[in-house]
Amino acid sequence: MAHNVTLIRGDGVGPELMEAARRVLEATGVQFNWDVQDAGVDVMEKTGTPLPDAVLDSIRKTHVAYKAPITTPIGTGFRSVNVAIRKEFDQYANVRPAKSYPGVRSKYQNIDLVMLRENTEDLYAGIEFEKGKPETIELIGWIRGKQPKAKIWDDAGISIKPISVTGTKRFAKFGFEYARKWKRKKITAVAKANIMKYTDGLYYEVCREVARGYPEIQYEEMLVDNMCMQLVQKPELYDVLLCPNLYGDILSDLCAGLVGGLGVGPGANIGDNSAMFEAVHGSAPKYKGQNKVNPTALILAGKLMLEYLGEADAAKRLEQAVAAVIAEGKSVTYDMKADRNDPTAVGTSQMADAMIEKLKAKS
Ligand code: NAD
């Protein structure tokens, strides 16, 4: 049976990465009905919006999107298309595996972490009050009335950090179900509950309660500052990290750095009825049209999509093909070479070709 998937080509280096990734996914033998959609700055020039309704309509039908990076235009009044899609479909869990593949240049080996990040709440909810605005001054007055000891200057801007039982519970359940499904042994919930008792404290409380339903999975809590140090010193001790939105955002870049940088990091955004798969990196506009950047992150996002679609065997073969090309180190892009100007580095489509060859050799 062919899988219906909305394929969003993105902008910047997006279209060339997506073309390479689509070819590699098809080489697994899995059948797809791609519903190709355009979003981003290129389509904005034609239609006036970076996210045409047709894209959302398509995802409403397919429930699965495979998305190349999209630029967030600055100064146009448009918010991020990426965030808009995650919000529209309430994709509340962000999954970012960070795994060492032999051959990737990194000081660390044998890392196999999964960063789970809550996608809808926290300081990322976008509830902000601008310095000097009447509503901000009113809010400051109200806060002073309620908390006379709070130190807050008249010229403060304010961002609100909502963390709820409802939002945390569904996310924590997702995390523990994920750990159970993939036979992960330990979940570390990360927050700063000693300082933010009513938000991060609540987060821990709810995670702890959910953890009780999964006695086979070890559960621990760690303050985010300590987590940073632990990840740099002994990342191999950690398994699944369960993070609220902001800490998850920061720590996932740290984890990407441990295993070779942005070119290899995949991500998935998952809700109850839909999912979107993408690279962690952005649209790298300065490399647009040069057939230069690394397609691995988007291709590994394709591996996560295959797993989501129930194609576990194809996902495994795809990962083996990616790992083999990286381990050989011949057909890899510039960012995987010790010297970034190494003339033997290949382009985006050639690296994809090498993965396709590996897949074909196995079948
Ligand atoms: P970026 O990730 O696009 O690029 C930063 C640098 O990382 C690049 O200049 C390049 O040196 C390197 N890099 C990125 N991807 C690479 C790859 N596949 N192979 C090799 N090197 C790679 O980050 P940025 O420049 O901050 O953002 C550019 C645009 O992308 C912005 O508009 C941003 O909002 C957007 N963005 C989109 C997403 C998404 O689509 N989910 C994610 C992050 C950023």
XYZ file of C-alpha atoms and ligand atoms in Angstrom:
407
model
C 0.000 0.000 0.000
C 1.310 3.432 -0.915
C 1.511 6.006 1.860
C -0.060 9.439 1.296
C 2.402 12.097 2.399
C 2.408 15.881 2.009
C 5.830 16.822 0.690
C 6.839 20.431 1.353
C 9.887 21.505 -0.631
C 10.654 24.593 1.422
C 13.036 27.333 0.279
C 16.751 28.161 0.424
C 18.511 24.788 0.207
C 15.154 23.074 0.913
C 14.176 22.011 -2.632
C 17.568 20.439 -3.467
C 17.691 18.630 -0.103
C 14.142 17.392 -0.541
C 14.816 16.106 -4.047
C 17.799 14.117 -2.743
C 15.887 12.820 0.287
C 12.830 11.805 -1.750
C 15.011 9.732 -4.099
C 16.678 7.957 -1.161
C 13.347 7.201 0.523
C 11.924 5.782 -2.697
C 15.012 3.561 -3.046
C 13.906 1.681 0.092
C 11.110 0.191 -2.046
C 8.366 1.762 0.092
C 5.633 3.311 -2.073
C 4.582 6.923 -1.535
C 1.861 9.116 -3.035
C 3.568 12.469 -2.592
C 1.276 15.480 -2.498
C 3.873 18.116 -3.390
C 3.208 21.520 -1.789
C 5.162 24.751 -1.708
C 5.611 26.977 1.329
C 8.165 29.614 2.262
C 9.615 32.803 0.834
C 9.494 31.734 -2.833
C 5.758 31.056 -2.716
C 5.210 34.224 -0.654
C 6.461 36.314 -3.566
C 3.769 34.767 -5.787
C 0.807 34.413 -3.433
C 1.434 36.926 -0.628
C 1.614 34.254 2.067
C 4.409 31.842 2.993
C 1.845 29.236 4.077
C -0.953 28.848 1.494
C -4.151 27.124 2.695
C -3.497 24.317 0.211
C -0.573 23.137 2.373
C -2.719 22.861 5.493
C -5.583 21.265 3.518
C -3.174 18.647 2.223
C -1.905 17.769 5.732
C -5.539 17.561 6.928
C -5.998 14.794 4.364
C -2.689 12.930 4.596
C -1.953 13.507 8.340
C 1.749 13.173 7.539
C 4.106 15.886 6.265
C 7.705 15.603 5.136
C 9.093 19.123 5.183
C 12.307 20.710 3.954
C 13.610 23.785 5.815
C 11.733 27.059 5.419
C 13.092 30.573 5.980
C 11.319 32.740 8.526
C 11.127 36.106 6.726
C 12.262 38.931 8.997
C 10.267 42.178 9.151
C 7.283 41.000 7.075
C 4.865 40.363 9.908
C 4.870 36.619 9.180
C 5.698 34.229 11.966
C 7.538 31.004 11.315
C 5.764 28.606 8.927
C 7.336 25.746 10.847
C 5.806 26.909 14.119
C 2.472 27.647 12.389
C 2.157 24.055 11.118
C 3.097 22.553 14.491
C 0.478 24.785 16.166
C -2.285 24.229 13.602
C -2.053 20.462 14.075
C -1.256 20.585 17.790
C 1.936 18.573 17.275
C 2.888 18.779 20.907
C 5.871 16.431 21.019
C 9.139 17.127 19.295
C 11.475 14.155 18.905
C 15.159 14.768 18.193
C 17.454 11.750 18.284
C 21.162 12.444 18.729
C 23.183 9.396 17.746
C 26.876 8.918 16.995
C 27.571 7.444 13.571
C 31.156 6.239 13.114
C 32.880 8.543 10.665
C 31.176 11.735 11.829
C 33.722 14.154 13.213
C 33.093 14.567 16.945
C 35.047 14.284 20.180
C 32.319 11.985 21.471
C 31.488 8.413 20.534
C 28.740 5.940 21.421
C 26.081 8.531 22.074
C 22.515 7.414 21.578
C 20.278 10.039 23.120
C 16.745 11.071 22.333
C 15.682 14.590 23.147
C 11.930 14.929 23.634
C 10.763 18.530 23.721
C 7.309 19.833 24.583
C 6.229 21.907 21.586
C 3.326 24.137 22.652
C 3.832 25.716 26.073
C 6.459 27.538 28.102
C 8.123 30.830 27.125
C 7.663 29.662 23.529
C 3.892 30.151 23.772
C 4.479 33.642 22.344
C 2.655 35.511 25.137
C 4.684 38.697 25.328
C 4.233 42.264 26.536
C 6.403 44.959 24.977
C 8.290 47.438 27.136
C 6.462 50.754 27.650
C 3.110 49.680 26.116
C 0.031 50.656 28.206
C -0.944 47.003 28.741
C 2.578 46.211 29.923
C 2.567 49.101 32.400
C -0.851 47.971 33.613
C 0.415 44.403 34.001
C 3.453 45.615 35.981
C 1.141 47.557 38.305
C -1.031 44.484 38.768
C 1.988 42.278 39.547
C 3.278 44.778 42.115
C -0.158 44.766 43.761
C -0.167 40.970 43.990
C 3.504 40.445 44.809
C 4.809 43.543 46.582
C 8.263 41.982 47.014
C 8.730 41.340 43.279
C 11.564 43.440 41.862
C 10.337 44.690 38.525
C 11.438 47.885 36.744
C 8.954 50.184 34.949
C 10.761 49.667 31.658
C 10.576 45.847 31.655
C 9.308 43.735 28.763
C 7.482 40.625 29.940
C 7.188 37.103 28.536
C 4.768 34.667 30.137
C 5.675 31.061 30.833
C 2.593 28.812 30.967
C 3.175 25.184 32.000
C -0.023 23.214 32.554
C -1.018 19.844 33.984
C -2.882 19.062 30.753
C -0.011 19.988 28.436
C 2.626 18.274 30.548
C 0.610 15.117 31.117
C -0.021 14.363 27.449
C 3.624 15.119 26.646
C 4.987 12.988 29.500
C 2.694 10.117 28.461
C 4.019 10.440 24.934
C 7.564 10.273 26.338
C 6.989 7.158 28.393
C 5.091 5.427 25.571
C 7.991 6.312 23.277
C 10.492 4.836 25.754
C 8.405 1.688 26.112
C 8.019 1.228 22.360
C 11.727 1.685 21.630
C 12.877 -0.260 24.706
C 14.624 2.717 26.225
C 15.670 2.247 29.833
C 15.732 5.676 31.409
C 13.936 9.008 31.213
C 15.504 12.154 32.645
C 13.042 15.027 33.170
C 14.850 18.358 32.915
C 13.704 21.636 34.508
C 14.658 24.318 37.034
C 12.103 23.527 39.702
C 14.124 24.923 42.601
C 13.609 28.429 41.166
C 10.335 28.194 39.211
C 8.181 26.221 41.601
C 4.759 26.814 40.048
C 5.800 26.021 36.501
C 8.868 23.761 36.499
C 7.838 22.354 39.899
C 4.463 21.456 38.415
C 6.221 19.943 35.419
C 8.208 17.571 37.640
C 5.139 16.702 39.686
C 3.171 15.658 36.609
C 6.103 13.760 35.034
C 6.630 11.894 38.316
C 2.976 10.908 38.433
C 3.021 9.658 34.838
C 6.278 7.772 35.550
C 4.488 5.668 38.182
C 2.540 3.997 35.385
C 5.774 2.775 33.757
C 7.707 0.935 36.475
C 10.013 -0.761 33.942
C 11.470 2.609 32.898
C 13.882 4.287 35.269
C 12.851 7.881 35.986
C 15.060 10.685 37.286
C 14.989 14.476 37.463
C 17.834 16.835 36.744
C 18.174 20.611 36.940
C 18.864 22.076 33.524
C 22.188 23.712 34.453
C 23.537 20.432 35.824
C 22.161 18.641 32.733
C 24.320 20.858 30.505
C 27.442 19.889 32.420
C 26.496 16.207 32.547
C 25.890 16.111 28.796
C 29.290 17.613 28.086
C 31.106 15.367 30.582
C 29.353 11.993 30.309
C 26.615 11.995 27.676
C 26.735 8.203 27.384
C 24.969 7.950 30.755
C 21.748 9.453 29.374
C 19.009 7.891 27.338
C 15.780 9.880 26.857
C 15.584 13.528 27.960
C 12.095 14.887 28.651
C 12.176 18.672 28.431
C 9.823 21.631 28.511
C 9.946 23.755 25.357
C 12.752 26.248 26.052
C 15.243 23.916 27.750
C 14.521 21.378 25.019
C 15.330 23.915 22.345
C 18.686 24.772 23.881
C 19.689 21.256 24.904
C 18.828 19.787 21.519
C 21.407 22.013 19.841
C 23.897 20.950 22.508
C 23.070 17.303 21.749
C 23.378 17.941 17.984
C 26.831 19.375 18.672
C 27.850 16.193 20.510
C 27.140 14.006 17.490
C 28.500 16.055 14.614
C 26.462 19.208 14.185
C 23.440 20.481 12.307
C 23.946 18.555 9.068
C 22.990 15.234 10.650
C 20.165 16.058 13.100
C 16.625 14.881 12.263
C 13.410 15.919 14.002
C 9.788 14.855 14.215
C 6.786 16.834 15.461
C 4.034 14.534 16.616
C 0.437 15.140 17.663
C -2.475 12.794 18.281
C -3.642 12.876 14.652
C -0.709 14.015 12.549
C 3.048 14.287 12.343
C 5.629 16.368 10.512
C 9.193 15.245 9.814
C 12.024 17.687 9.144
C 15.716 18.422 9.597
C 16.684 20.327 12.726
C 18.707 22.825 10.683
C 17.314 25.776 8.726
C 17.268 26.816 5.074
C 20.967 27.901 4.913
C 20.086 30.504 2.217
C 23.716 31.318 1.403
C 24.140 27.818 -0.076
C 20.912 27.858 -2.103
C 21.180 26.208 -5.525
C 24.796 25.095 -5.021
C 24.189 21.352 -4.511
C 26.540 21.643 -1.539
C 24.907 20.997 1.832
C 24.455 17.725 3.662
C 21.169 15.854 3.022
C 21.676 13.474 5.991
C 19.454 15.318 8.511
C 16.447 15.356 6.180
C 17.074 11.742 5.150
C 17.257 10.623 8.797
C 13.997 12.545 9.350
C 12.691 10.303 6.568
C 13.797 7.313 8.641
C 11.684 8.610 11.550
C 8.768 9.011 9.126
C 9.149 5.418 7.904
C 8.980 4.245 11.521
C 5.857 6.359 12.097
C 4.281 4.818 8.990
C 4.966 1.304 10.298
C 7.805 0.614 7.842
C 10.320 -0.481 10.456
C 12.336 -2.711 8.129
C 12.763 0.016 5.497
C 13.706 2.482 8.255
C 16.446 0.131 9.439
C 17.830 -0.413 5.948
C 17.781 3.313 5.300
C 19.718 4.035 8.481
C 22.275 1.331 7.629
C 22.783 2.866 4.177
C 23.289 6.346 5.671
C 25.679 4.973 8.298
C 27.691 3.042 5.679
C 28.193 6.119 3.471
C 29.268 8.207 6.458
C 31.614 5.497 7.754
C 33.331 5.181 4.353
C 33.776 8.952 4.270
C 34.255 9.080 0.487
C 30.915 10.356 -0.790
C 30.223 12.944 1.876
C 29.590 16.689 1.783
C 32.085 19.377 2.796
C 30.864 19.643 6.395
C 31.857 16.012 7.052
C 35.442 16.484 5.903
C 38.250 17.380 8.304
C 39.123 20.281 6.001
C 35.964 22.097 4.876
C 37.700 23.033 1.620
C 38.612 19.414 0.874
C 38.210 19.121 -2.931
C 37.078 15.471 -2.613
C 33.842 16.495 -0.868
C 30.806 15.625 -2.980
C 27.541 17.503 -3.460
C 24.070 16.953 -1.972
C 22.783 14.782 -4.820
C 25.992 12.695 -5.045
C 25.826 11.865 -1.333
C 22.221 10.780 -1.861
C 23.318 8.664 -4.865
C 25.852 6.860 -2.654
C 23.108 6.029 -0.130
C 20.856 4.769 -2.934
C 23.676 2.520 -4.160
C 24.016 1.021 -0.660
C 20.258 0.423 -0.477
C 20.219 -1.244 -3.891
C 23.220 -3.435 -3.034
C 21.309 -4.796 -0.034
C 18.047 -5.582 -1.825
P 20.688 27.281 9.289
O 20.523 25.991 9.992
O 19.895 27.464 8.044
O 22.211 27.455 8.859
C 23.266 27.798 9.719
C 24.564 27.270 9.149
O 24.633 25.890 9.453
C 24.654 27.341 7.613
O 25.138 28.556 7.169
C 25.594 26.198 7.339
O 26.923 26.615 7.557
C 25.222 25.172 8.397
N 24.259 24.188 7.886
C 22.907 24.164 8.056
N 22.373 23.103 7.466
C 23.394 22.425 6.898
C 23.479 21.224 6.119
N 22.416 20.504 5.812
N 24.696 20.833 5.687
C 25.797 21.521 5.977
N 25.791 22.663 6.693
C 24.604 23.105 7.150
O 20.391 28.432 10.346
P 20.100 29.976 10.147
O 21.035 30.537 9.132
O 20.038 30.521 11.512
O 18.619 30.016 9.554
C 18.286 30.232 8.184
C 16.780 30.286 8.068
O 16.209 29.005 8.377
C 16.124 31.285 9.023
O 15.119 31.991 8.332
C 15.522 30.394 10.107
O 14.389 30.992 10.692
C 15.143 29.175 9.308
N 15.036 27.939 10.117
C 14.125 27.025 9.703
C 13.996 25.824 10.392
C 12.979 24.822 9.910
O 12.597 24.858 8.748
N 12.530 23.927 10.776
C 14.838 25.530 11.471
C 15.813 26.469 11.847
C 15.900 27.678 11.160
